[in-house]
Coordinates of C-alpha atoms and ligand atoms in Angstrom, one line a residue:
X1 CA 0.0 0.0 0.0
X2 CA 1.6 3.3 -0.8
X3 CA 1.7 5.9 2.1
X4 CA -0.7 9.2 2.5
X5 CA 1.0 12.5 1.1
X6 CA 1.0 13.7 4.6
X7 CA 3.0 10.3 5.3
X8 CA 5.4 10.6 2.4
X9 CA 6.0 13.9 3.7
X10 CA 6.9 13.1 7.1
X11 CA 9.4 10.1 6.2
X12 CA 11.3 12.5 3.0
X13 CA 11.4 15.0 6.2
X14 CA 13.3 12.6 8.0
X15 CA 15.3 11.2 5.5
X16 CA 16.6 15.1 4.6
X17 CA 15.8 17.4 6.9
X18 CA 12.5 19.1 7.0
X19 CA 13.6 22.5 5.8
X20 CA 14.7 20.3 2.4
X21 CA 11.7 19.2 1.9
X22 CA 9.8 22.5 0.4
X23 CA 5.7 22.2 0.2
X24 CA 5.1 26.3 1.0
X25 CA 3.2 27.2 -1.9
X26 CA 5.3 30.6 -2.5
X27 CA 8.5 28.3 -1.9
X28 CA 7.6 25.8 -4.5
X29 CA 6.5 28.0 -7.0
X30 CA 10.4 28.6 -9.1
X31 CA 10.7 24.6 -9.0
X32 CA 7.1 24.5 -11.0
X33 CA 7.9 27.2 -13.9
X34 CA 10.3 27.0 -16.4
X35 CA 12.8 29.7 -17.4
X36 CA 11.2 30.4 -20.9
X37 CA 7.4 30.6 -18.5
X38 CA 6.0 28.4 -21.2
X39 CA 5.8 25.5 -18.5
X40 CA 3.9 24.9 -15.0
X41 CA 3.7 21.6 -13.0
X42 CA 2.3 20.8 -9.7
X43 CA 4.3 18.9 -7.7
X44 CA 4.1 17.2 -3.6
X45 CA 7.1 18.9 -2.7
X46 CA 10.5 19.8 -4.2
X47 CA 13.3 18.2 -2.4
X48 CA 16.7 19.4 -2.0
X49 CA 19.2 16.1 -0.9
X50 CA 22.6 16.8 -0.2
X51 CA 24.6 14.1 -1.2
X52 CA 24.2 11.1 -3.3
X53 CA 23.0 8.6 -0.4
X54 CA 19.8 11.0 0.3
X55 CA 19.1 11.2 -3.3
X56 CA 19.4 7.3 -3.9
X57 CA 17.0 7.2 -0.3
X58 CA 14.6 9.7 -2.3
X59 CA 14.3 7.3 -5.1
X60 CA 13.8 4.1 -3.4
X61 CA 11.4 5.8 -1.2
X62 CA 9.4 7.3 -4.0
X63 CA 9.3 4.2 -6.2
X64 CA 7.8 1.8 -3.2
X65 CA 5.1 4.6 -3.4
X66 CA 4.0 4.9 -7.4
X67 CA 5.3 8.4 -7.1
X68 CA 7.4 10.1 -10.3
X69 CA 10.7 12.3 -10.1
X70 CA 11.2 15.2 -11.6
X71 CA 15.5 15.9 -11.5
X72 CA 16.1 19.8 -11.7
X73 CA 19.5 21.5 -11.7
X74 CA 19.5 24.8 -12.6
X75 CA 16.2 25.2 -14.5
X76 CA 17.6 27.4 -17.6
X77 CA 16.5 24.4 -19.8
X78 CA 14.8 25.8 -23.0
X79 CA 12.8 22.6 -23.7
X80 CA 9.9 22.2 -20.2
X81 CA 12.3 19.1 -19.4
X82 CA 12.6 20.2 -15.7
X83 CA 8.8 21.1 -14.7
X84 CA 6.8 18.7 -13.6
X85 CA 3.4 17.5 -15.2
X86 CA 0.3 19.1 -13.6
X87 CA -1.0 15.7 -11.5
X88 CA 0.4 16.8 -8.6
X89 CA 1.9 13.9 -8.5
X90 CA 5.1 14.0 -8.4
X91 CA 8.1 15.2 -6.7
X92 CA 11.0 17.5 -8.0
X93 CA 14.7 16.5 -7.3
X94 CA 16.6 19.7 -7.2
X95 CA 20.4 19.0 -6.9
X96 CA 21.5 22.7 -6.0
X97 CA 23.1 21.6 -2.6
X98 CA 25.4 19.0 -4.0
X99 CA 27.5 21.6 -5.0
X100 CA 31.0 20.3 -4.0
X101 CA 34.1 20.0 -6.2
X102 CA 35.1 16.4 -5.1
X103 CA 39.0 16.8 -6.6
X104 CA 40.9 18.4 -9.0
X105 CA 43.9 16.1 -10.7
X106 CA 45.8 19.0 -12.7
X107 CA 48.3 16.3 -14.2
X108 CA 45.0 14.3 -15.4
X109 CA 43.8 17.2 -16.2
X110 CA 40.7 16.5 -14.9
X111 CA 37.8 17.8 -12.2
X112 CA 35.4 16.0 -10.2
X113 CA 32.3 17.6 -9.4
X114 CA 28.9 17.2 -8.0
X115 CA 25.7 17.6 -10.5
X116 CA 24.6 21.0 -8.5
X117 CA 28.0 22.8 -8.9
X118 CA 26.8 25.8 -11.3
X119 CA 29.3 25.7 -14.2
X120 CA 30.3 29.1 -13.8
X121 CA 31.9 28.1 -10.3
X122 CA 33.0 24.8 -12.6
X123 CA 35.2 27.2 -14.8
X124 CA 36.4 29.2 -12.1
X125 CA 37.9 26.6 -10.2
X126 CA 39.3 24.9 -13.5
X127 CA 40.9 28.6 -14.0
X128 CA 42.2 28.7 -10.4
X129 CA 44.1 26.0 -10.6
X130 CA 45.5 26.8 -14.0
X131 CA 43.4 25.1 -16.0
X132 CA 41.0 25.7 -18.6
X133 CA 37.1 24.5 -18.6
X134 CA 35.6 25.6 -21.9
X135 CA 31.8 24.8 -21.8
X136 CA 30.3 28.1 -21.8
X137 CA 26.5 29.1 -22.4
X138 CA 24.9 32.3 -21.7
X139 CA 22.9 30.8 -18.6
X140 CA 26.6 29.7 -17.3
X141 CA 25.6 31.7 -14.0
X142 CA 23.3 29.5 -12.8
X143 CA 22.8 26.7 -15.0
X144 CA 24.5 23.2 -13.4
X145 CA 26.6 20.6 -14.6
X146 CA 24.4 17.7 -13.8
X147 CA 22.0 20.1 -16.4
X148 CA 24.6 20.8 -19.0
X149 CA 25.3 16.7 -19.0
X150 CA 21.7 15.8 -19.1
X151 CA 20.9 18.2 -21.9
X152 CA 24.5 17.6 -23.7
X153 CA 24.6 21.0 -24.0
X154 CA 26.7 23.2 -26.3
X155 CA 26.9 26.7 -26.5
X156 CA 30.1 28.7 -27.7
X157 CA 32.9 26.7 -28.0
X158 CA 31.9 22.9 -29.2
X159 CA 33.6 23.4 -32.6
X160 CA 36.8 23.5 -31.2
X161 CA 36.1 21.5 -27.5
X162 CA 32.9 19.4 -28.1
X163 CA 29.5 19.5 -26.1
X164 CA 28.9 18.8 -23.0
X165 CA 29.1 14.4 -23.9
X166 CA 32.7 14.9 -25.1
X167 CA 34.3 17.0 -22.0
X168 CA 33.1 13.9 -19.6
X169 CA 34.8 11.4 -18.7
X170 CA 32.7 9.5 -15.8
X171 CA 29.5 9.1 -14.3
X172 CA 28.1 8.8 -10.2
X173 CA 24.0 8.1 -11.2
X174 CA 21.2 6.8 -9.2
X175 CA 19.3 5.1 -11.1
X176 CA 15.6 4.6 -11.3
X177 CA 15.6 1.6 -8.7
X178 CA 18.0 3.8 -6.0
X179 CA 21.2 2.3 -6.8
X180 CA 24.3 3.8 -7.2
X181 CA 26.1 3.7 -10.6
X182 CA 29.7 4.5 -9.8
X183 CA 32.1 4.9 -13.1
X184 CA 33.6 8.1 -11.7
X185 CA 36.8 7.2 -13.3
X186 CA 39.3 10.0 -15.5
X187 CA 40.3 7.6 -18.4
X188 CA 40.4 8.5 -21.6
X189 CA 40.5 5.1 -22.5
X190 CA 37.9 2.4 -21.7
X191 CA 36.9 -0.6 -23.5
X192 CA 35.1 -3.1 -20.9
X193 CA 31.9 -3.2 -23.0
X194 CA 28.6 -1.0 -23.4
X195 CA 29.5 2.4 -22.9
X196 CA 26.6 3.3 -19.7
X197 CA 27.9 6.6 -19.4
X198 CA 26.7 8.0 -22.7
X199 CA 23.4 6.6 -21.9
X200 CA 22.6 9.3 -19.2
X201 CA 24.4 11.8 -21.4
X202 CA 21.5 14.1 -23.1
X203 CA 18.8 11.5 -21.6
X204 CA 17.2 14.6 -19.7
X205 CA 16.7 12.8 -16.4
X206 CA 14.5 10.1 -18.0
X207 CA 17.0 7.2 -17.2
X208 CA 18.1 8.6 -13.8
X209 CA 20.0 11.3 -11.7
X210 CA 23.3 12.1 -12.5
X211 CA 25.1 12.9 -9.2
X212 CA 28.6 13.7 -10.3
X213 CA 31.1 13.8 -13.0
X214 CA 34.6 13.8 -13.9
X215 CA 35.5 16.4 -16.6
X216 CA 38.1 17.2 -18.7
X217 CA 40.2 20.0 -18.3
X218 CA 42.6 22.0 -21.0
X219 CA 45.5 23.8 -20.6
X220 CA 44.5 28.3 -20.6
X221 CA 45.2 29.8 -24.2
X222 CA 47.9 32.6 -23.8
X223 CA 46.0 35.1 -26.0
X224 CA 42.5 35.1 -27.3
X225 CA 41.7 37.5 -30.2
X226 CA 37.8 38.6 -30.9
X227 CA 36.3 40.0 -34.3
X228 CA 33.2 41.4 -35.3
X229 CA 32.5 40.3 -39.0
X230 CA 29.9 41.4 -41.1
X231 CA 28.8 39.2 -44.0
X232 CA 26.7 40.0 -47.1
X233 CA 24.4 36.5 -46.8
X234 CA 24.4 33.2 -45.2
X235 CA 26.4 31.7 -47.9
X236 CA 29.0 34.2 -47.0
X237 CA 28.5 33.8 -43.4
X238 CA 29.5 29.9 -44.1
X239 CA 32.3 30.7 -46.8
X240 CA 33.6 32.9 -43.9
X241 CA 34.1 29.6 -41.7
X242 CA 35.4 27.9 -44.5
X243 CA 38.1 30.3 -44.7
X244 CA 38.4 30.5 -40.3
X245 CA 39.0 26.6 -40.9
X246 CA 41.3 26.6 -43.7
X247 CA 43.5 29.4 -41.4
X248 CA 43.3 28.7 -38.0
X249 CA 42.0 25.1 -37.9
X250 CA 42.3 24.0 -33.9
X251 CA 42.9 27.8 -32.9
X252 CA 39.6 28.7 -34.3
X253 CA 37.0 28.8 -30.5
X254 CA 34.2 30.5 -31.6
X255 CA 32.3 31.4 -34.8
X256 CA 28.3 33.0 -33.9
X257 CA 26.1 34.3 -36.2
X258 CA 23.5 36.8 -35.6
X259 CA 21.1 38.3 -38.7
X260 CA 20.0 41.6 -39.1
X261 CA 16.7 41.1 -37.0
X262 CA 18.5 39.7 -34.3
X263 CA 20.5 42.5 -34.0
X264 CA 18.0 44.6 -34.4
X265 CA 15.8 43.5 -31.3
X266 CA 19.3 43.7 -29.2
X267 CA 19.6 47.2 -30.2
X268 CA 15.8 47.7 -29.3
X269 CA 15.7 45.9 -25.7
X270 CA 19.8 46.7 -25.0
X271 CA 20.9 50.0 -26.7
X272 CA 24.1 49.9 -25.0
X273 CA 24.7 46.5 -26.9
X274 CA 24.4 48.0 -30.5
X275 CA 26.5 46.6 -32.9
X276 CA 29.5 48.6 -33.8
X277 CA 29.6 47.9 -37.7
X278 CA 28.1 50.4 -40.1
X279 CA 24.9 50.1 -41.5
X280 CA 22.0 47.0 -41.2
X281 CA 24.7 44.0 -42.1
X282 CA 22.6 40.9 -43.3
X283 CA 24.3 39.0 -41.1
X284 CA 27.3 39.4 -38.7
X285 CA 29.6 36.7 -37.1
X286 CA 31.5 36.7 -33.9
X287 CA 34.9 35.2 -35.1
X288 CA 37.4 33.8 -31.9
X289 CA 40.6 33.0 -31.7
X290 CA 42.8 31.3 -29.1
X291 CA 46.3 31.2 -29.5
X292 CA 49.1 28.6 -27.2
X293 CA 51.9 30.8 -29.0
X294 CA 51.8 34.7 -28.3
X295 CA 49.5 37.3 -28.8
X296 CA 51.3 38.6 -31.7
X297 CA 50.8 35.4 -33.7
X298 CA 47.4 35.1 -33.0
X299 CA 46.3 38.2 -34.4
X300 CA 48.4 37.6 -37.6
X301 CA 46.3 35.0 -37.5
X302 CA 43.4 36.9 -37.6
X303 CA 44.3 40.0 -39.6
X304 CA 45.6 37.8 -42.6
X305 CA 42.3 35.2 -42.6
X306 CA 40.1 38.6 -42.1
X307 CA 41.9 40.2 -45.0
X308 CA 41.5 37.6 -47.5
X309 CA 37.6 37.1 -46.4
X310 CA 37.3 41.1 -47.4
X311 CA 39.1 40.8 -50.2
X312 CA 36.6 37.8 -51.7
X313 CA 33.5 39.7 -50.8
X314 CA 32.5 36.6 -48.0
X315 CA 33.2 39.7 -45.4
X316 CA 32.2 43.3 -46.1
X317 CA 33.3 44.8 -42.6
X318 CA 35.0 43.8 -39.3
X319 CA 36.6 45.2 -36.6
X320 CA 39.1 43.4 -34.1
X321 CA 38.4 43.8 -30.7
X322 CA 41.1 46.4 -29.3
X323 CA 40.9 45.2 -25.2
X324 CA 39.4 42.3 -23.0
X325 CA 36.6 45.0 -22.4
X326 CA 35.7 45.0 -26.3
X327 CA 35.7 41.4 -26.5
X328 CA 33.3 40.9 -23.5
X329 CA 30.9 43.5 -25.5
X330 CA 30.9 41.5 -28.3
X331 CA 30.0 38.3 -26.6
X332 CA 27.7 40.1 -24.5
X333 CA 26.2 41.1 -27.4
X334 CA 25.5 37.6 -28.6
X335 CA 24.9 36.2 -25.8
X336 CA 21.5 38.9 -25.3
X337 CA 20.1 38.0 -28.0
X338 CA 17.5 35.2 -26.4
X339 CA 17.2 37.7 -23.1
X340 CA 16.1 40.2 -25.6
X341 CA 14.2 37.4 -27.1
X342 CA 12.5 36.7 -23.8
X343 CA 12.0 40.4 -23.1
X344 CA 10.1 40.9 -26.1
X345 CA 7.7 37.8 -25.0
X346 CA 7.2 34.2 -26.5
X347 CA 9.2 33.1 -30.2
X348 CA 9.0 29.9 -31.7
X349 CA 12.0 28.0 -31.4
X350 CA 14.0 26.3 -33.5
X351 CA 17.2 24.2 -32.6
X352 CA 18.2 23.0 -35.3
X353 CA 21.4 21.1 -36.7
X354 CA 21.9 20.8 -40.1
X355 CA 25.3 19.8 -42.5
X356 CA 27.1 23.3 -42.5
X357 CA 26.8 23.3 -46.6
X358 CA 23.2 23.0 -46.2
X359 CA 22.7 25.8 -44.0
X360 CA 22.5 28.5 -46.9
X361 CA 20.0 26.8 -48.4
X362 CA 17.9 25.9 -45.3
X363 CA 18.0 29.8 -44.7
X364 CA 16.8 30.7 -48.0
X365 CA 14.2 28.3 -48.2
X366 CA 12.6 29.1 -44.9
X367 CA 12.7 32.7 -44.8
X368 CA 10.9 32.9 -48.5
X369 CA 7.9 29.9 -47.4
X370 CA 7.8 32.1 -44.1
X371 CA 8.2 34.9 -45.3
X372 CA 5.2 34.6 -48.5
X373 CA 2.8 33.2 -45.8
X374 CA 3.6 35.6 -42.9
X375 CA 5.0 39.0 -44.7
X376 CA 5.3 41.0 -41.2
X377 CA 6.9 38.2 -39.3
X378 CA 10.4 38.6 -37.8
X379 CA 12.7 35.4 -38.1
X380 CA 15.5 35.9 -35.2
X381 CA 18.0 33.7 -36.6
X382 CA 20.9 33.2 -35.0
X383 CA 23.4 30.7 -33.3
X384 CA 26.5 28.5 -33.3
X385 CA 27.6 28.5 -37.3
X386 CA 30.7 27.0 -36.3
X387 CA 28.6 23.6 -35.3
X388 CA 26.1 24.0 -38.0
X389 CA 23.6 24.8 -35.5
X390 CA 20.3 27.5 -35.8
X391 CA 18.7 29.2 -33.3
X392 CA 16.0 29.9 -36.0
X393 CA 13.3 31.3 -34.1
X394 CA 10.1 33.1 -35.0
X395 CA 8.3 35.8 -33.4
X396 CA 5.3 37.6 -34.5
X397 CA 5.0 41.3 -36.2
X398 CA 5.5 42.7 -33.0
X399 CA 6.0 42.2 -29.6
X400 CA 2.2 43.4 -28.5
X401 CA 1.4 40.4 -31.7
X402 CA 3.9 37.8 -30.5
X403 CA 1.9 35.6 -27.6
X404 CA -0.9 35.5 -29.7
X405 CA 1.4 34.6 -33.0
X406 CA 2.8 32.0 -31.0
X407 CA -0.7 30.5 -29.5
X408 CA -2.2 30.6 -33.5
X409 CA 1.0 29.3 -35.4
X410 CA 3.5 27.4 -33.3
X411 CA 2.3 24.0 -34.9
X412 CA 2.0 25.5 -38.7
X413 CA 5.8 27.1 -38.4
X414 CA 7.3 24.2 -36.7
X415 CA 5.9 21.5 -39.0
X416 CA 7.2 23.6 -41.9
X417 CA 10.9 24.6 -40.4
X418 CA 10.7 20.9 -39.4
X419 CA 10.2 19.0 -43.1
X420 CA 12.8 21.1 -44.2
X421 CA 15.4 20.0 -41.7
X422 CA 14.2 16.4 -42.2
X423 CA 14.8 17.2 -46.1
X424 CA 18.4 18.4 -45.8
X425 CA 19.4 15.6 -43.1
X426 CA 19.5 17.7 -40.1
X427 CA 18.3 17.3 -36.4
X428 CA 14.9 19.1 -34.5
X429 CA 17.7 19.5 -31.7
X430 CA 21.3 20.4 -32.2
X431 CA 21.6 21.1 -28.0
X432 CA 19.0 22.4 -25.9
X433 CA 17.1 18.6 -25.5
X434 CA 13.5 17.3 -26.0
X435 CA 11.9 17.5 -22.9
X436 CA 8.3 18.1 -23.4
X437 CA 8.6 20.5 -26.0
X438 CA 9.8 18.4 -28.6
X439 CA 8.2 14.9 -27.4
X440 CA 5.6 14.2 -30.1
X441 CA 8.5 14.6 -32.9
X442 CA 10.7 12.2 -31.8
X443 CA 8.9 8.8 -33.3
X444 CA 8.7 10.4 -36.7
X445 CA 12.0 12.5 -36.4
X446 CA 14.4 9.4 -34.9
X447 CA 12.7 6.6 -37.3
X448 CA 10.6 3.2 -36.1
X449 CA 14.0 1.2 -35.1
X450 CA 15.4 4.2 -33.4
X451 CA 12.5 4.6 -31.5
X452 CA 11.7 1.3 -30.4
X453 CA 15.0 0.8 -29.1
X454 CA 14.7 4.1 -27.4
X455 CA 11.8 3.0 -25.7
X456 CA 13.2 -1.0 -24.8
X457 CA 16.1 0.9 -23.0
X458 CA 13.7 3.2 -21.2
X459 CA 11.9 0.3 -20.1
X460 CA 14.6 -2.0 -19.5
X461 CA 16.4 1.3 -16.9
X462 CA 12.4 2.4 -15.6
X463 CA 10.2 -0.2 -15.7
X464 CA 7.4 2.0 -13.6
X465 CA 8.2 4.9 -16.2
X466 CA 8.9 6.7 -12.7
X467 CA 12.4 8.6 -13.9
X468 CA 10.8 12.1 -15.5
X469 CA 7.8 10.4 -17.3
X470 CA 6.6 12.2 -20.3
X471 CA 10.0 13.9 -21.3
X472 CA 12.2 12.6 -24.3
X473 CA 9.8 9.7 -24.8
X474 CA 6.5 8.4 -24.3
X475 CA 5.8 5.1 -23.6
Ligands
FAD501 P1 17.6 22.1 -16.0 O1 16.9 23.1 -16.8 O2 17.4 22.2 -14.5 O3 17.3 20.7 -16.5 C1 17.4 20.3 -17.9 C2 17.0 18.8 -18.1 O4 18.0 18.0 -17.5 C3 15.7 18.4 -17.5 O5 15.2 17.4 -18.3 C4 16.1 17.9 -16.1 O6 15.1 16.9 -15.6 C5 17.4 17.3 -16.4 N1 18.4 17.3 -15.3 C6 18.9 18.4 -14.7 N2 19.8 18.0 -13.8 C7 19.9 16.7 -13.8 C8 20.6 15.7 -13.1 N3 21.5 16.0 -12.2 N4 20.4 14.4 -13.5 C9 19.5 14.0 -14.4 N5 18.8 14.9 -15.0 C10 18.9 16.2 -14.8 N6 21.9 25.4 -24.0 C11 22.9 25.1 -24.8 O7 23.1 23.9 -25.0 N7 23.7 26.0 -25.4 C12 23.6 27.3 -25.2 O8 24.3 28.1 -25.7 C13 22.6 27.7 -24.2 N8 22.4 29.0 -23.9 C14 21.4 29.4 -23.1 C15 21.3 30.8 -22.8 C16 20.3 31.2 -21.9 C17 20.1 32.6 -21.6 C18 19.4 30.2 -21.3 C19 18.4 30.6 -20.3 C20 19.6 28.9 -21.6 C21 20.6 28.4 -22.5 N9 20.7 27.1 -22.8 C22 21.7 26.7 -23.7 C23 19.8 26.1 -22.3 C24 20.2 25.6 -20.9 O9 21.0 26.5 -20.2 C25 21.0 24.3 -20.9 O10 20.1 23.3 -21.5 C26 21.6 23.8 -19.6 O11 22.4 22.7 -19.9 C27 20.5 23.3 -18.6 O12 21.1 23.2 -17.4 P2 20.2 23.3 -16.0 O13 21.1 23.0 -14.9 O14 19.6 24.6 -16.0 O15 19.2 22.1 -16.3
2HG502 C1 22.0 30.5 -27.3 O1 22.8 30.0 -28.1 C2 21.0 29.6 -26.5 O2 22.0 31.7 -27.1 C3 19.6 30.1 -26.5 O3 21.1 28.3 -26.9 C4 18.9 30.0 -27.9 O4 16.9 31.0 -27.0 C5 17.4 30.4 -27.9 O5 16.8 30.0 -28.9
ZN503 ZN1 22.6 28.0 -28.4

């Protein structure tokens, strides 16, 4: 027989600490909404464990009682994967209190950490011991590594570092039944058989709780040159990467795009942020390079590659940053654009991943369908080029239009930004997850054998469907 609410209350209070077991309407409230406000679950209570032990006690307790788990870290996900459902019957794992770096092995070059350390304070350790931690998004402040892992996120630097999957090494997890899964090792090699770590990688919390990791760690660049570089056309934009490639190869760290109406709505909602390139540039691209040599060579680096893009026409304007101060503004800059987004109320978004030669023609394609059927609309297209990932998101005429644009043609603008990514070979989601948002595309996205053996490993790891039921997939 399962226990009473009240009862289940009582013995999570024990097993945690009363004040870690949050029911107060007003206190539960942040663990029910999601960061984008497009998402909000009920839930029994949100409970804040400390260590692994109390999280693999939660589990076992909440499984003898037919009651779901909802893992949270930092709740910046863009996808509804953190909120619970509203049945009110469910309970919401939030790991912000295991927050320790367990070790750091600088010779390894490696870190160990628990899922609640946010990866700002990740990369700030890395840097204080002398080491470099490049996964870096613009929720870094309070988004968590157990988050980043469980999303396989990306963000600014995966074309020279890899997501979030390729920085980890090992695993601690709790799985569905309560038990620990321990493969906290640093190797870089590992053959013993099925790789379980990449399992929880990107499985949003649906296959259990990731409790800590070991990362890999870099050496710090000695210089790190930033450019501004406008670019007549998306075809440009990716001829302009062709040539950062060509040139720079490993030393190339970050290549962003932004089009005109993305900078435009930065300029609106952060004036400050204006974009310091003459005139309404089709598109402009944040251009990054790190150097292990000297300052000197990296910017002969990027003077010569710049040069020859202005001299083909692939770049009509670009300034080097002159100062560290300069080169913050222009990631600032790109990393406003989805606050401005989320100032100016809901957009329909679009993660997508395509084959970088594709990406002009995607482009093209979209904005003209969108474009003849929608004339008004404003198509805030922007993101990690460097990946071949979109942020290709629409918002209505206006912002007074935009939550009623959204309510009337989410489904008609997806389904047609989608059949165009499924005609060039791309993904639904290059890095920000499935979650809720993205659960009824999956079957027809992923394929029949895909899905079914999606669905046999859900099964075979949460046989109650009790391990965030309803995100990824259905069963
Ligand atoms: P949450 O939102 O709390 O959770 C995300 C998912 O992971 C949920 O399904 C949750 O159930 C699950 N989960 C969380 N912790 C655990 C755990 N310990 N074990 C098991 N499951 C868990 N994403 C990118 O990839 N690239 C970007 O450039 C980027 N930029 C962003 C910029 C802004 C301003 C914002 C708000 C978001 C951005 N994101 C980006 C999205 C988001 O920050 C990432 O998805 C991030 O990795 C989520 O981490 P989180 O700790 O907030 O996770
Ligand atoms: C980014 O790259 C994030 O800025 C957010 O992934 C993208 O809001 C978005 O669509
Ligand atoms: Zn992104």
């Amino acid at each position: 027989m399962s226990l009473s609410d009240q009862d289940l209350i009582k013995e999570l209070q024990q097993l945690i600490g009363a004040e870690h077991v949050i029911t107060a309407p007003a206190d539960l409230e942040p663990y029910l909404l999601d960061w984008r406000k497009r998402y909000r679950g009920q839930a029994i209570a949100a409970l804040r464990p400390s260590n692994t032990q109390e999280v693999s006690a939660i589990v076992k307790l909440c499984v003898a009682n037919h009651i779901a788990i909802v893992p949270q870290g930092g709740n910046t996900g863009m996808c509804g994967g953190a909120t619970p459902n509203s049945s009110g019957r469910q309970v919401v794992i939030s790991l912000q209190r295991l927050n320790q770096v367990r070790a750091i092995d600088t010779s390894n070059q490696t870190i160990t950490v628990e899922a609640g350390v946010i990866l700002q304070t990740l990369q700030e350790a890395a840097a204080a011991a002398d080491c470099y931690f490049p996964l870096s998004l613009g929720a870094e402040g309070s988004c968590m590594i157990g988050g980043n892992l469980s999303t396989n996120a990306g963000g600014t630097s995966v074309l020279r570092y890899g997501n979030a999957r390729e920085l980890c090494l090992g695993l601690e997890v709790v799985l569905p039944n309560g038990e620990i899964l321990n493969s906290l090792r640093g190797l870089r090699k590992d053959n013993t058989g099925y790789d379980l770590r990449d399992l929880f990688i990107g499985a949003e919390g649906s296959l259990g709780i990731i409790t800590a990791a070991v990362m890999k760690l870099f050496p710090i660049p000695v210089a790190q040159w930033t450019a501004l570089v406008a670019t007549p056309s998306a075809e440009g934009a990716v001829e302009l990467l062709n040539r950062f490639q060509a040139g720079a190869s490993a030393q190339l760290t970050g290549f962003e795009m932004m089009s005109d109406e993305s900078l435009a709505l930065l300029k609106h909602y952060y004036p400050a942020l204006a974009s310091p390139l003459a005139g309404n540039n089709p598109y402009e691209v944040l251009v990054e390079i790190s150097d292990y040599e000297s300052s000197e060579h990296a910017m002969q680096l990027m003077e010569s590659i710049l040069e020859g893009a202005l001299e083909s026409g692939c770049a009509s304007d670009a300034v080097i940053a002159s100062n560290l101060a300069q080169a913050r503004k222009f990631w600032d800059m790109r990393e406003h654009v989805p606050l401005a987004q989320a100032d100016d109320g809901p957009n329909i978004k679009h993660d997508v991943s395509l084959p970088i030669s594709a990406i002009p023609q995607f482009v093209d394609t979209c904005n003209a369908m969108l474009r003849s059927k929608h004339p008004n609309i404003r198509i805030i297209n922007y993101g990690h080029l460097g990946d071949g990932n979109l942020h290709y998101n629409v918002a209505g005429p206006s912002s007074a239009e935009t939550e009623h644009f959204f309510t009337t043609y989410s489904k008609e603008i997806q389904a047609l930004v989608y059949a165009e990514v499924e005609k060039l070979n791309g993904s639904i989601s290059a890095e920000h997850g499935v979650g809720q948002q993205k659960v009824d595309y999956i079957e027809g996205h992923r394929g029949e054998v895909a899905f079914n053996l999606m669905q046999s490993i859900k099964k075979a790891l949460d046989p109650y469907n009790l391990m965030n039921p309803g995100k990824v997939i259905k069963l």
